[in-house]
JSON list of C-alpha atoms in Angstrom, two decimals:
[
{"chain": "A", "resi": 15, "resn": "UNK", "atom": "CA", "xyz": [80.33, 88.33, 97.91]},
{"chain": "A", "resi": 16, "resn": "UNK", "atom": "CA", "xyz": [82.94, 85.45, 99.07]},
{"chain": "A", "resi": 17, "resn": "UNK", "atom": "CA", "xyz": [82.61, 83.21, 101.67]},
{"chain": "A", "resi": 18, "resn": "UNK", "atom": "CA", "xyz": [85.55, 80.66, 102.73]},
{"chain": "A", "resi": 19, "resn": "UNK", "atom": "CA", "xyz": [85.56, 77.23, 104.45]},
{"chain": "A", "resi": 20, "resn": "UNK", "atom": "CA", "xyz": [88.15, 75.56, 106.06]},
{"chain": "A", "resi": 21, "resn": "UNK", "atom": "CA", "xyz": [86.78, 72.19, 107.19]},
{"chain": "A", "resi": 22, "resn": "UNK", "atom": "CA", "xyz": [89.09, 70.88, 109.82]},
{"chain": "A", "resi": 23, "resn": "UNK", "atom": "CA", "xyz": [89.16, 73.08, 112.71]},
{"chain": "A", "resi": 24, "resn": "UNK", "atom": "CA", "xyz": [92.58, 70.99, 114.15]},
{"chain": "A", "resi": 25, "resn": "UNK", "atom": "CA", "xyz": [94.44, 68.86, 112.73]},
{"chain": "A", "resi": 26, "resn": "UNK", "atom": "CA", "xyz": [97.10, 67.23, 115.09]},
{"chain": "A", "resi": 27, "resn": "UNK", "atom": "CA", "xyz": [100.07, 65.56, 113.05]},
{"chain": "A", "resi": 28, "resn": "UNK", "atom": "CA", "xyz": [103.13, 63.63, 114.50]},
{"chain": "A", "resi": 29, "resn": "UNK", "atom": "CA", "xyz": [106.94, 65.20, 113.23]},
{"chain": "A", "resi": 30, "resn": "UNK", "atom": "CA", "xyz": [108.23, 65.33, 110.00]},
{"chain": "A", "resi": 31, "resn": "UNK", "atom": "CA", "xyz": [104.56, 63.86, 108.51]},
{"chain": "A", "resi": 32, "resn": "UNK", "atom": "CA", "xyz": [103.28, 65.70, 105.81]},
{"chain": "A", "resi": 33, "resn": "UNK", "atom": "CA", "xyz": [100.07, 67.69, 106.30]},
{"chain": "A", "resi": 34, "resn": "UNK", "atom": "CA", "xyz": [97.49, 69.43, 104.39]},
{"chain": "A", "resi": 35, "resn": "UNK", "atom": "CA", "xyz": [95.51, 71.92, 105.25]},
{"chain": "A", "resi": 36, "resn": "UNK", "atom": "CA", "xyz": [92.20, 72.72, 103.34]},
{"chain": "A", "resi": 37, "resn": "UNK", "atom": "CA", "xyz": [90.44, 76.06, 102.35]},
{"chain": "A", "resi": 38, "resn": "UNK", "atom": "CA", "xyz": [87.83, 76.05, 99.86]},
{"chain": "A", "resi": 39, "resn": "UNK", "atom": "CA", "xyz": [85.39, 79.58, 98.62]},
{"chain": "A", "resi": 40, "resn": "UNK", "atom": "CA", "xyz": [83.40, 80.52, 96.99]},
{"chain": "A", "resi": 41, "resn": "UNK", "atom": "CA", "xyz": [83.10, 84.03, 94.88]},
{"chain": "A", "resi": 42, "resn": "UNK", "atom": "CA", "xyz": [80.89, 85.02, 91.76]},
{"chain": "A", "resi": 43, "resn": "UNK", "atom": "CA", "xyz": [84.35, 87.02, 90.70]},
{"chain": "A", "resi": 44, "resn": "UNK", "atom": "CA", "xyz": [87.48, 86.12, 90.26]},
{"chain": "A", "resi": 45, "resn": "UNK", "atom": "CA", "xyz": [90.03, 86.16, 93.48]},
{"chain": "A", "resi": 46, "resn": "UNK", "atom": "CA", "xyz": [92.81, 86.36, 94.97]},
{"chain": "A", "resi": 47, "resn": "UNK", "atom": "CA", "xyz": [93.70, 84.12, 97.75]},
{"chain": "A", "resi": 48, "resn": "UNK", "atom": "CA", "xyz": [95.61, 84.15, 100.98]},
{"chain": "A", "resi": 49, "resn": "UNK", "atom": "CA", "xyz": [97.32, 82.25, 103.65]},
{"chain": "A", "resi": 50, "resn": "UNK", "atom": "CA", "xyz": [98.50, 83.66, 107.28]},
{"chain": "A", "resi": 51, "resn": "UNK", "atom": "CA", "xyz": [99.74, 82.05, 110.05]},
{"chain": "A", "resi": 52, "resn": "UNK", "atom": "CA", "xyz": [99.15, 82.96, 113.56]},
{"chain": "A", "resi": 53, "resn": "UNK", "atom": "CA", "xyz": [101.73, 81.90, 116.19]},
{"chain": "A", "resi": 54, "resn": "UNK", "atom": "CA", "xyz": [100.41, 81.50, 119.91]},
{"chain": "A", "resi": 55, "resn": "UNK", "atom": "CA", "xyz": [100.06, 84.77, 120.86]},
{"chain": "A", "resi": 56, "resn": "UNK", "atom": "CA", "xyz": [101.02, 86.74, 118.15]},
{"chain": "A", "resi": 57, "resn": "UNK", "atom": "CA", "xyz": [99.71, 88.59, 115.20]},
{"chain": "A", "resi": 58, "resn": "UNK", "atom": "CA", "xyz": [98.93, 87.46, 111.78]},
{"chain": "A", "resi": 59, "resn": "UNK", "atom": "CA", "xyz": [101.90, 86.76, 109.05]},
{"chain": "A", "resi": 60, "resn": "UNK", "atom": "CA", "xyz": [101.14, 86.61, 105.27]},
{"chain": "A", "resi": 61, "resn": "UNK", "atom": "CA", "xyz": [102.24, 82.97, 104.64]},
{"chain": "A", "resi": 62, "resn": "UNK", "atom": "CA", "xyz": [101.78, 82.88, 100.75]},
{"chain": "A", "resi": 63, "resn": "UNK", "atom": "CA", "xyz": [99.67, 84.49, 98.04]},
{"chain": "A", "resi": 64, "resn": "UNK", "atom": "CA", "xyz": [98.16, 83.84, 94.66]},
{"chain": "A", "resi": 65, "resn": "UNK", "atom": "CA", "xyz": [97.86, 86.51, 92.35]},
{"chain": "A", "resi": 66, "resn": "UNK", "atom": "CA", "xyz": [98.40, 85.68, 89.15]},
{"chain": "A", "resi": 67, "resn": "UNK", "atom": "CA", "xyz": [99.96, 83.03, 87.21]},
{"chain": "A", "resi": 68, "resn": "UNK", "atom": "CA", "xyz": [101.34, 79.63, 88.50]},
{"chain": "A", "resi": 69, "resn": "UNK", "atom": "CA", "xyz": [98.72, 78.21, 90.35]},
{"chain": "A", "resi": 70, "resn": "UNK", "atom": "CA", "xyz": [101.22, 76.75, 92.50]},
{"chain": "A", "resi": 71, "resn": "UNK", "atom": "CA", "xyz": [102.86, 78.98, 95.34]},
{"chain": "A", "resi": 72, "resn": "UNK", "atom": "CA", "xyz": [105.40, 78.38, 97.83]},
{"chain": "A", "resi": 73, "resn": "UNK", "atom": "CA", "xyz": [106.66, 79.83, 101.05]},
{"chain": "A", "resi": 74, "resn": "UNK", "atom": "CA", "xyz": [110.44, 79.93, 102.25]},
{"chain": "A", "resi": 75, "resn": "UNK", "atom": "CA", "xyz": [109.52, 77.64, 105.41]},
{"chain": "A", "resi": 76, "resn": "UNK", "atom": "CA", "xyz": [108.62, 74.35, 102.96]},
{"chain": "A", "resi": 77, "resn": "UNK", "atom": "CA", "xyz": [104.60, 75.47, 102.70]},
{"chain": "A", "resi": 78, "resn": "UNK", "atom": "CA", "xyz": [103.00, 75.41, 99.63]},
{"chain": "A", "resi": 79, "resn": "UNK", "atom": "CA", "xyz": [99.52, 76.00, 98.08]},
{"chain": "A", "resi": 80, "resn": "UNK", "atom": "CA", "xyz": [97.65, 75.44, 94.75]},
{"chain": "A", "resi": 81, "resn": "UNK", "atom": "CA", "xyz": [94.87, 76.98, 93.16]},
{"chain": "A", "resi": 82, "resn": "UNK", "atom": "CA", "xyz": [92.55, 75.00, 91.78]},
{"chain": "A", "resi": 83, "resn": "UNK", "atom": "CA", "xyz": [89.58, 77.24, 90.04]},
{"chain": "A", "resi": 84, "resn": "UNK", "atom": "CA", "xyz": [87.81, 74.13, 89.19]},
{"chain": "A", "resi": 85, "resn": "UNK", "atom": "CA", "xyz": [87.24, 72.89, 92.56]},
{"chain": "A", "resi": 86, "resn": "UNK", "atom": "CA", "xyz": [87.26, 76.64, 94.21]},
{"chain": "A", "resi": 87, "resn": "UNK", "atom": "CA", "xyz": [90.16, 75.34, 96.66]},
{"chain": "A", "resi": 88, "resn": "UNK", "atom": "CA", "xyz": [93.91, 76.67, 97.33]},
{"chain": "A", "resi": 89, "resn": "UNK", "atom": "CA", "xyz": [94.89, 73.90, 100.04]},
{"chain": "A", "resi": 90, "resn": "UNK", "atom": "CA", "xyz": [97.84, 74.33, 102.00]},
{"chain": "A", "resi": 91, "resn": "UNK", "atom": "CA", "xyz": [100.79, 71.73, 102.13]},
{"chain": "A", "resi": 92, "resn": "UNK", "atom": "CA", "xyz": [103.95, 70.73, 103.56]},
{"chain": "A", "resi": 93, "resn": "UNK", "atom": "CA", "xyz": [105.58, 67.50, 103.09]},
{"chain": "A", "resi": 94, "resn": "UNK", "atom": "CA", "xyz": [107.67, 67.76, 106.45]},
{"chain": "A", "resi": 95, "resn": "UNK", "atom": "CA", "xyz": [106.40, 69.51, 109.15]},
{"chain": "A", "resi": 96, "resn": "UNK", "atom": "CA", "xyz": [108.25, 70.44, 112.18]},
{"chain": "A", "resi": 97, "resn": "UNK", "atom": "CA", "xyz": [107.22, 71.31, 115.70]},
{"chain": "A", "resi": 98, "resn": "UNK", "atom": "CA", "xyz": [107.78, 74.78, 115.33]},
{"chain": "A", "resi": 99, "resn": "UNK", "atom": "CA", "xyz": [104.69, 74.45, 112.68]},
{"chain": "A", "resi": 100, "resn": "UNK", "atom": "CA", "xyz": [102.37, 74.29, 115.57]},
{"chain": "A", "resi": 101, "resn": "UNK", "atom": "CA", "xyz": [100.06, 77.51, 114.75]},
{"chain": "A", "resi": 102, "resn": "UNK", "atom": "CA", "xyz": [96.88, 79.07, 113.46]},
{"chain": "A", "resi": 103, "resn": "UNK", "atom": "CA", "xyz": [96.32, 78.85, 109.93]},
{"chain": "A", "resi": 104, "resn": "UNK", "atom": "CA", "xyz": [93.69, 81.16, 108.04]},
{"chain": "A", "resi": 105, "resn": "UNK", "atom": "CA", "xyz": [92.79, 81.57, 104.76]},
{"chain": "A", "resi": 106, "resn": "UNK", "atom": "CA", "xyz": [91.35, 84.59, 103.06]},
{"chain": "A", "resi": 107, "resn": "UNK", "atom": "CA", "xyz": [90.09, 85.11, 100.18]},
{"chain": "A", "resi": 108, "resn": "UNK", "atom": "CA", "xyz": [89.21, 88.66, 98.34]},
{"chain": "A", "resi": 109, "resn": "UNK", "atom": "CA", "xyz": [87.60, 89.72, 94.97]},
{"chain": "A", "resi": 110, "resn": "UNK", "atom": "CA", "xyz": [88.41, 91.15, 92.05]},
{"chain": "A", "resi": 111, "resn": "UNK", "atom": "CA", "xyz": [87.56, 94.05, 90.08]},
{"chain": "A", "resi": 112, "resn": "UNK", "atom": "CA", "xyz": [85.14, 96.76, 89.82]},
{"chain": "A", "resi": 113, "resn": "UNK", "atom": "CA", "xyz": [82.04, 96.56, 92.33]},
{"chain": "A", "resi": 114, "resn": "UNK", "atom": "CA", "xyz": [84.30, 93.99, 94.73]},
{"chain": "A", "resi": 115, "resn": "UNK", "atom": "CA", "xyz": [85.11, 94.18, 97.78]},
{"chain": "A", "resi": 116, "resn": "UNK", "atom": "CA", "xyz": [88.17, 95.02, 99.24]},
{"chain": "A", "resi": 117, "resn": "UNK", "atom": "CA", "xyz": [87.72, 93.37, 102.40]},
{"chain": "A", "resi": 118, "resn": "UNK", "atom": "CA", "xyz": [89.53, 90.39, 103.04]},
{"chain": "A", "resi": 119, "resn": "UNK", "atom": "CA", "xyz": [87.33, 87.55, 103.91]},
{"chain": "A", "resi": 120, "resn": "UNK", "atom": "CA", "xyz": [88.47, 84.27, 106.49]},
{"chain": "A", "resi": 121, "resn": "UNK", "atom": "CA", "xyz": [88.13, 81.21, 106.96]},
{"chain": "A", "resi": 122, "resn": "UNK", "atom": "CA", "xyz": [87.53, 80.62, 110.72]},
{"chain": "A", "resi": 123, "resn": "UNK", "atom": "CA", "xyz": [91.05, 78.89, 110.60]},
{"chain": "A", "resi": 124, "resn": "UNK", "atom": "CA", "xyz": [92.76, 75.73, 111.40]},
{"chain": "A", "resi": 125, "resn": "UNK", "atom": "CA", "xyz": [95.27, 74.93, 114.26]},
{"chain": "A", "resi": 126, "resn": "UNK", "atom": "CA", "xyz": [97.47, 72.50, 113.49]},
{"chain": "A", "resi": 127, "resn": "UNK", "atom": "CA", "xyz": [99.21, 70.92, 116.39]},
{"chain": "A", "resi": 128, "resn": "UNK", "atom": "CA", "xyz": [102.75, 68.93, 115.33]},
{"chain": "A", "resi": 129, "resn": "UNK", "atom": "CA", "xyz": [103.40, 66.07, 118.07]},
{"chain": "A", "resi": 130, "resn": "UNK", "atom": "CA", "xyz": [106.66, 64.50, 119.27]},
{"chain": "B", "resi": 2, "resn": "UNK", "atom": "CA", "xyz": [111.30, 99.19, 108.93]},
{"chain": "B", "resi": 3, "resn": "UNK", "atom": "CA", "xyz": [109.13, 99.01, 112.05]},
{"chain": "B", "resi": 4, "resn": "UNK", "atom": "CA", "xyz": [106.05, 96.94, 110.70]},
{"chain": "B", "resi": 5, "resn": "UNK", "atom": "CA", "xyz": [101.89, 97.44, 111.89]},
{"chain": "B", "resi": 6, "resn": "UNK", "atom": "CA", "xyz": [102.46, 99.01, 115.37]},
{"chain": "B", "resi": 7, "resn": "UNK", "atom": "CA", "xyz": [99.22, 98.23, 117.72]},
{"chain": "B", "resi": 8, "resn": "UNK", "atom": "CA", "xyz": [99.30, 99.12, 121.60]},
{"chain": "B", "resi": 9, "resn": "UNK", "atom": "CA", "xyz": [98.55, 98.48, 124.40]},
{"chain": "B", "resi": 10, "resn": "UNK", "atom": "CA", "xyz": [98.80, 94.38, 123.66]},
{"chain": "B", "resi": 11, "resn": "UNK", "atom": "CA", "xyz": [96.89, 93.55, 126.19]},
{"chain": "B", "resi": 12, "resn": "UNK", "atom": "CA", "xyz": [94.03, 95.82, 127.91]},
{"chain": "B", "resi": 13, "resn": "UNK", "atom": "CA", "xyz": [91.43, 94.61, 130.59]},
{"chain": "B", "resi": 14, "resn": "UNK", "atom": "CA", "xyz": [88.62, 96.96, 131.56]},
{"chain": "B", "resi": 15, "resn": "UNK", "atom": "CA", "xyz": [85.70, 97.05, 133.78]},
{"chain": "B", "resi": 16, "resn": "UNK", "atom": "CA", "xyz": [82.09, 96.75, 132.21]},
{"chain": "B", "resi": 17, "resn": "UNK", "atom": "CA", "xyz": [81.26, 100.12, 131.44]},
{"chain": "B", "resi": 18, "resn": "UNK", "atom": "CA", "xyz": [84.39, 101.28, 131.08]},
{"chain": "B", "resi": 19, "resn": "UNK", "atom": "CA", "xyz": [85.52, 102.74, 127.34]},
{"chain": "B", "resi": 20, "resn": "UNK", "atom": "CA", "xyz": [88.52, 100.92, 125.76]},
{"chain": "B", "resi": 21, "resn": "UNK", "atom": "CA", "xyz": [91.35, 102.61, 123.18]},
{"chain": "B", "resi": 22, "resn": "UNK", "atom": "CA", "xyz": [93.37, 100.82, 120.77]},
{"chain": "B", "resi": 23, "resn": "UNK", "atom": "CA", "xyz": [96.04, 102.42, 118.80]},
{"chain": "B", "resi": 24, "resn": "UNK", "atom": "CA", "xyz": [97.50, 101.55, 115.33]},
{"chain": "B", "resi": 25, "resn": "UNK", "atom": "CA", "xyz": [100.72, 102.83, 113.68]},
{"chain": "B", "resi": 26, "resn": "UNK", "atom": "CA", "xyz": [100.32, 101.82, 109.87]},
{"chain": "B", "resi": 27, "resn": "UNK", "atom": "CA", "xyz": [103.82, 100.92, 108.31]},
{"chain": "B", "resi": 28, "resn": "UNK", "atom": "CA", "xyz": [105.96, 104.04, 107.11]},
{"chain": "B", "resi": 29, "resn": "UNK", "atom": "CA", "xyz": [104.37, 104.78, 103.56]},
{"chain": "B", "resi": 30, "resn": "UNK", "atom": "CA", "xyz": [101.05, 103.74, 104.53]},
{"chain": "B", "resi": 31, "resn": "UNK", "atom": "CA", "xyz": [98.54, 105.82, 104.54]},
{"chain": "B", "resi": 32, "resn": "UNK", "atom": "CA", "xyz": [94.89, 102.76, 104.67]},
{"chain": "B", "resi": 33, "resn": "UNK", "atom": "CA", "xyz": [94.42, 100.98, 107.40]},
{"chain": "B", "resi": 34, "resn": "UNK", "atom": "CA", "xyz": [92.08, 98.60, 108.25]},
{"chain": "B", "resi": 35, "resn": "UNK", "atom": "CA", "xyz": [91.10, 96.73, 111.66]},
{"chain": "B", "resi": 36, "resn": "UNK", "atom": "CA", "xyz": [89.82, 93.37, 111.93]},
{"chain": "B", "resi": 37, "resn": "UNK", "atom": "CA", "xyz": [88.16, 91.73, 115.52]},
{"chain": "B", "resi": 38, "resn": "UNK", "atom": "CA", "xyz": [88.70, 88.21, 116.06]},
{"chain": "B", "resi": 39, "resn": "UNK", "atom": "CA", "xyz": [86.16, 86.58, 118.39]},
{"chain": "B", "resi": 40, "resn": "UNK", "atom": "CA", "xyz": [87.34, 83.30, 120.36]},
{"chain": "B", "resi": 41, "resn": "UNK", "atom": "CA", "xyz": [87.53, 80.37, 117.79]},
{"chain": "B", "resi": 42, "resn": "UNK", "atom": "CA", "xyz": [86.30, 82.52, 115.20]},
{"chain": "B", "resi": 43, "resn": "UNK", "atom": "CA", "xyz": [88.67, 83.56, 112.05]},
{"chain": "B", "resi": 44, "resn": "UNK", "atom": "CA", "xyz": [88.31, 87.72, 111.62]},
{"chain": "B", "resi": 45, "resn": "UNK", "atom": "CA", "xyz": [85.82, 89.40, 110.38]},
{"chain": "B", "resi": 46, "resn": "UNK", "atom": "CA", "xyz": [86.27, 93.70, 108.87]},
{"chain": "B", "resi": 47, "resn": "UNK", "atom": "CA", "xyz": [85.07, 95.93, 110.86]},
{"chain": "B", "resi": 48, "resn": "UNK", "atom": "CA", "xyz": [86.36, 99.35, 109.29]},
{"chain": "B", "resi": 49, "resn": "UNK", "atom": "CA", "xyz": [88.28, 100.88, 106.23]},
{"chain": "B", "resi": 50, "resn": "UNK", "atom": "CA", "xyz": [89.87, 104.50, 106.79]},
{"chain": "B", "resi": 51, "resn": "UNK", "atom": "CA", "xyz": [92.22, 106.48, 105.11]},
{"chain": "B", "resi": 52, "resn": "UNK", "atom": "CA", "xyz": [93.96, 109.46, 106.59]},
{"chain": "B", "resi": 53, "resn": "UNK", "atom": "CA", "xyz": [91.27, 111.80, 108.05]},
{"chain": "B", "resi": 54, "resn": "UNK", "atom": "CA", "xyz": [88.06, 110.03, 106.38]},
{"chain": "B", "resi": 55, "resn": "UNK", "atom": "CA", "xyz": [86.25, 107.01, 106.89]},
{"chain": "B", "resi": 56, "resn": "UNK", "atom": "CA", "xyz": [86.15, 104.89, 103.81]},
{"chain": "B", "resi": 57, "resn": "UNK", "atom": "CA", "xyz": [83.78, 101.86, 104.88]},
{"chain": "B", "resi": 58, "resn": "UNK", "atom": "CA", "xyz": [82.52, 101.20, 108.69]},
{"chain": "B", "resi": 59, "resn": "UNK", "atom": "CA", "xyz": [80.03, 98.62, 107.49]},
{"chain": "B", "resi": 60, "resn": "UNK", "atom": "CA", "xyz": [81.58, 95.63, 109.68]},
{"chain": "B", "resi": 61, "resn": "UNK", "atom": "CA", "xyz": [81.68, 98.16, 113.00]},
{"chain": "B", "resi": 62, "resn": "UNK", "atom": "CA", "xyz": [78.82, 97.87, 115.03]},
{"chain": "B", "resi": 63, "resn": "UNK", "atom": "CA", "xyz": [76.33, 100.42, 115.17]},
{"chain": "B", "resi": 64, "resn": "UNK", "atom": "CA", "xyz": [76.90, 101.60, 118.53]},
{"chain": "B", "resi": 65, "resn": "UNK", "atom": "CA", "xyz": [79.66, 102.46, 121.21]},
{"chain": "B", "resi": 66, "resn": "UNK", "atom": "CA", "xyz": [82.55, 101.72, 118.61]},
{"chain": "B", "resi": 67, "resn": "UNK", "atom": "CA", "xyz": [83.64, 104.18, 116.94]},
{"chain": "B", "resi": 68, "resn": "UNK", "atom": "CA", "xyz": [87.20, 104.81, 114.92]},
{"chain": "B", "resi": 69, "resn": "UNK", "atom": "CA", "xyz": [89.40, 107.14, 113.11]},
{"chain": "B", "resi": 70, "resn": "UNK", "atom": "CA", "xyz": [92.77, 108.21, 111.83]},
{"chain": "B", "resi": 71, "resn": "UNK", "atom": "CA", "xyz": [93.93, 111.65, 112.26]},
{"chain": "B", "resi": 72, "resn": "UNK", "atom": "CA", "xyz": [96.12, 113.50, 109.63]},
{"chain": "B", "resi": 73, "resn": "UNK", "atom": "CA", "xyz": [98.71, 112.97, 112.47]},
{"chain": "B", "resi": 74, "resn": "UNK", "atom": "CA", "xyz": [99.08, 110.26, 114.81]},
{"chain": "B", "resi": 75, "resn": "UNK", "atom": "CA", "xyz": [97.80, 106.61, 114.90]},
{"chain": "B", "resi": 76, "resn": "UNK", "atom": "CA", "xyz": [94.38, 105.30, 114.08]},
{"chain": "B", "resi": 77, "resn": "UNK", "atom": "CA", "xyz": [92.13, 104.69, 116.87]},
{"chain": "B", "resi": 78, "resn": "UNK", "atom": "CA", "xyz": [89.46, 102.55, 117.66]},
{"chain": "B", "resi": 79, "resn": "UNK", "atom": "CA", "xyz": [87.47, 103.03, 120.78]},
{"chain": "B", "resi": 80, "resn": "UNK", "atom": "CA", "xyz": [84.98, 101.32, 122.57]},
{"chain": "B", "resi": 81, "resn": "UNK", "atom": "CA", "xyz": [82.47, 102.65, 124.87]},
{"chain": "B", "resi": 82, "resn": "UNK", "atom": "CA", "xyz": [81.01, 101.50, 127.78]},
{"chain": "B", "resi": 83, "resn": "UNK", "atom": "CA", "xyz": [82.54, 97.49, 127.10]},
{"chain": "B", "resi": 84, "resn": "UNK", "atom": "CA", "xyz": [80.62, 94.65, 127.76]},
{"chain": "B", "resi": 85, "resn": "UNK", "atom": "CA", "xyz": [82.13, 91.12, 128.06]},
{"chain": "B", "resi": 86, "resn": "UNK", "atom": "CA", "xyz": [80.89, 90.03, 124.53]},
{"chain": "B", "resi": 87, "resn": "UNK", "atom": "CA", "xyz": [83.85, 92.91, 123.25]},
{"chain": "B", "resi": 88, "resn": "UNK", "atom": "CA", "xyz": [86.08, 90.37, 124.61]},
{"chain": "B", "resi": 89, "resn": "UNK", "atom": "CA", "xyz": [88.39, 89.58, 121.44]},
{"chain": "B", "resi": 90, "resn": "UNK", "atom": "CA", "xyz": [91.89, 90.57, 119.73]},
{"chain": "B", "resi": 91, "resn": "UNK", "atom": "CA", "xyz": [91.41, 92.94, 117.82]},
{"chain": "B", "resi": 92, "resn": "UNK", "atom": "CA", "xyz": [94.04, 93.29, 114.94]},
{"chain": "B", "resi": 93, "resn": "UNK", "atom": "CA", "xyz": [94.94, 96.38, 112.73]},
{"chain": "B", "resi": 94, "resn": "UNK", "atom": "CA", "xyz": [96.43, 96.23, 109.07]},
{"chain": "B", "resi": 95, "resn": "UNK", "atom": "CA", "xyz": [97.79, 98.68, 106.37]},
{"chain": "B", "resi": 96, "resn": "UNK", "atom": "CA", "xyz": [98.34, 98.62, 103.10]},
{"chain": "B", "resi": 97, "resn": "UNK", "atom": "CA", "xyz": [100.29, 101.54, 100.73]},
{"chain": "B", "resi": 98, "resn": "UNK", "atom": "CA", "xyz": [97.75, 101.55, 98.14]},
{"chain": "B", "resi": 99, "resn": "UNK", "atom": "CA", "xyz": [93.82, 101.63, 97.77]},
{"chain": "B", "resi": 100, "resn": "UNK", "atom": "CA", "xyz": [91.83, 98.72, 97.27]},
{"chain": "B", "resi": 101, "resn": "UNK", "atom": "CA", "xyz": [91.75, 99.62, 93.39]},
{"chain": "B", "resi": 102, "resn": "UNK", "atom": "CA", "xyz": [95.52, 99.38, 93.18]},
{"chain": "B", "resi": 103, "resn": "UNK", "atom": "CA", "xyz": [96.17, 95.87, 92.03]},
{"chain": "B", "resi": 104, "resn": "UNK", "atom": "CA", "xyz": [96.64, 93.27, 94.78]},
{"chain": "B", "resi": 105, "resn": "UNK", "atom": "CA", "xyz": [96.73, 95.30, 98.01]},
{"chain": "B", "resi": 106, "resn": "UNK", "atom": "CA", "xyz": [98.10, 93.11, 99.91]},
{"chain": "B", "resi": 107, "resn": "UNK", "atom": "CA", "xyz": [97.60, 94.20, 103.70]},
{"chain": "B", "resi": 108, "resn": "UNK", "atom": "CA", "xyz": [100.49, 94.16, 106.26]},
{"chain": "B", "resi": 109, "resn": "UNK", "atom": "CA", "xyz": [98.75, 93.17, 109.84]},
{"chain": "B", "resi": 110, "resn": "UNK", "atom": "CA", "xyz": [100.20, 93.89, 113.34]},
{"chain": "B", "resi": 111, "resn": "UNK", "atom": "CA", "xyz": [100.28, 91.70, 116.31]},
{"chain": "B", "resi": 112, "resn": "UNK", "atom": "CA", "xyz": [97.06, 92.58, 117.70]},
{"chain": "B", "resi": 113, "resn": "UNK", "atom": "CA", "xyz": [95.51, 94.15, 120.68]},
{"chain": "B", "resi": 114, "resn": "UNK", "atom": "CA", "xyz": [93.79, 91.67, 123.04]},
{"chain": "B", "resi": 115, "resn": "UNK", "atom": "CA", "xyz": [90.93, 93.12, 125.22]},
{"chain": "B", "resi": 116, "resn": "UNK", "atom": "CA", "xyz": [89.59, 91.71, 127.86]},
{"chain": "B", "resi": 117, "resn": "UNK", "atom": "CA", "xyz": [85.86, 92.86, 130.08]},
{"chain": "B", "resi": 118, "resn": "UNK", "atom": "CA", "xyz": [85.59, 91.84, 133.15]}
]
């Protein structure tokens, strides 16, 4: 089974800061690994993905996200962030392989909230 | 290429009163999956179907919800006889391939939000 944990339920960070976002799991398989953003009242969007390969994975809005197997993690960063940042961010997490699940499995998500 | 199509966006019952969510998968999908997201909670599985057969319903509780997805039409999910704690947004995703096909990465919609009075 996998679990994930994003620690910060909000972080609030003033205009073209950088931010990061963390998401840490844990899994007795190996994983794939997930991050969607919810806008205020809107559905879930597939932010960026790690499959395979370079454990280092960008979006086209300036996000990016690194796998770390080591420390089970695949934080989320930006090194500008703009208001229009100001979301819901979730990461999932699902297994690998014969005998694991499908399901995708989330984090109870973190709202960050980009001031003036 | 309409994505995840889920209607009505927003339904308020009564207590008592049984609920119905619809959910168009993306042309060229044929598994869907919905997902129920509690206030300040991330979303947890509730069920797994393919076209005309239930594939996993472990996450649905075991009573008044029920769901399926015809060989034509949307997937449903209903609700029976609603309480307030089925308050939540519940949020519908397809994929074009099985869980065994590689990544599977699912394709969500915006979400139904119900609301019990």
């Amino acid at each position: 089974a996998q679990s994930v944990t994003q620690l910060d339920s909000q972080v609030p960070v003033f205009e073209e800061a950088p931010v990061e976002l963390r998401c840490n799991y844990s899994s007795s398989v190996s994983v794939y690994l997930f991050w969607y953003v919810q806008y205020p009242n809107q559905g879930l969007q597939l932010l960026l993905k790690y499959l395979s390969g370079s454990t280092l994975v960008k979006s086209i809005n300036g996000f990016e996200a690194e796998f770390n197997k080591s420390q089970t993690s695949f934080h989320l960063r930006k090194p500008s962030v703009h208001r229009s940042d100001t979301a819901e961010y979730f990461c999932a997490v699902r297994g690998i392989g014969r005998g694991s699940s499908y399901k995708l499995i989330f984090g109870s998500g973190t709202r960050l909230l980009v001031r003036p | 290429n309409a994505g995840v199509m889920q209607n009505p966006r927003h339904l308020v019952r009564r207590r008592g009163q049984e609920a119905r969510l619809r959910c168009s998968p993306m042309k060229g999908h044929s598994h869907v999956y919905w997902y129920r997201q509690l206030p300040e909670e991330g979303l947890k599985f509730m069920v797994y179907l393919q076209k005309e057969n239930i594939i996993d319903e472990s996450g649905m509780p075991k009573e008044r919800f029920s769901a399926e997805f015809p060989k034509e039409g949307p997937s449903i999910l209903r609700i029976q006889q609603v309480v307030r704690g089925d308050s939540a947004a519940y949020f519908c995703a397809s994929s074009p391939q099985g869980p065994s096909s590689g990544a599977n990465v699912l394709t969500f919609g915006a979400g139904s939000r119900l609301t019990v009075l």
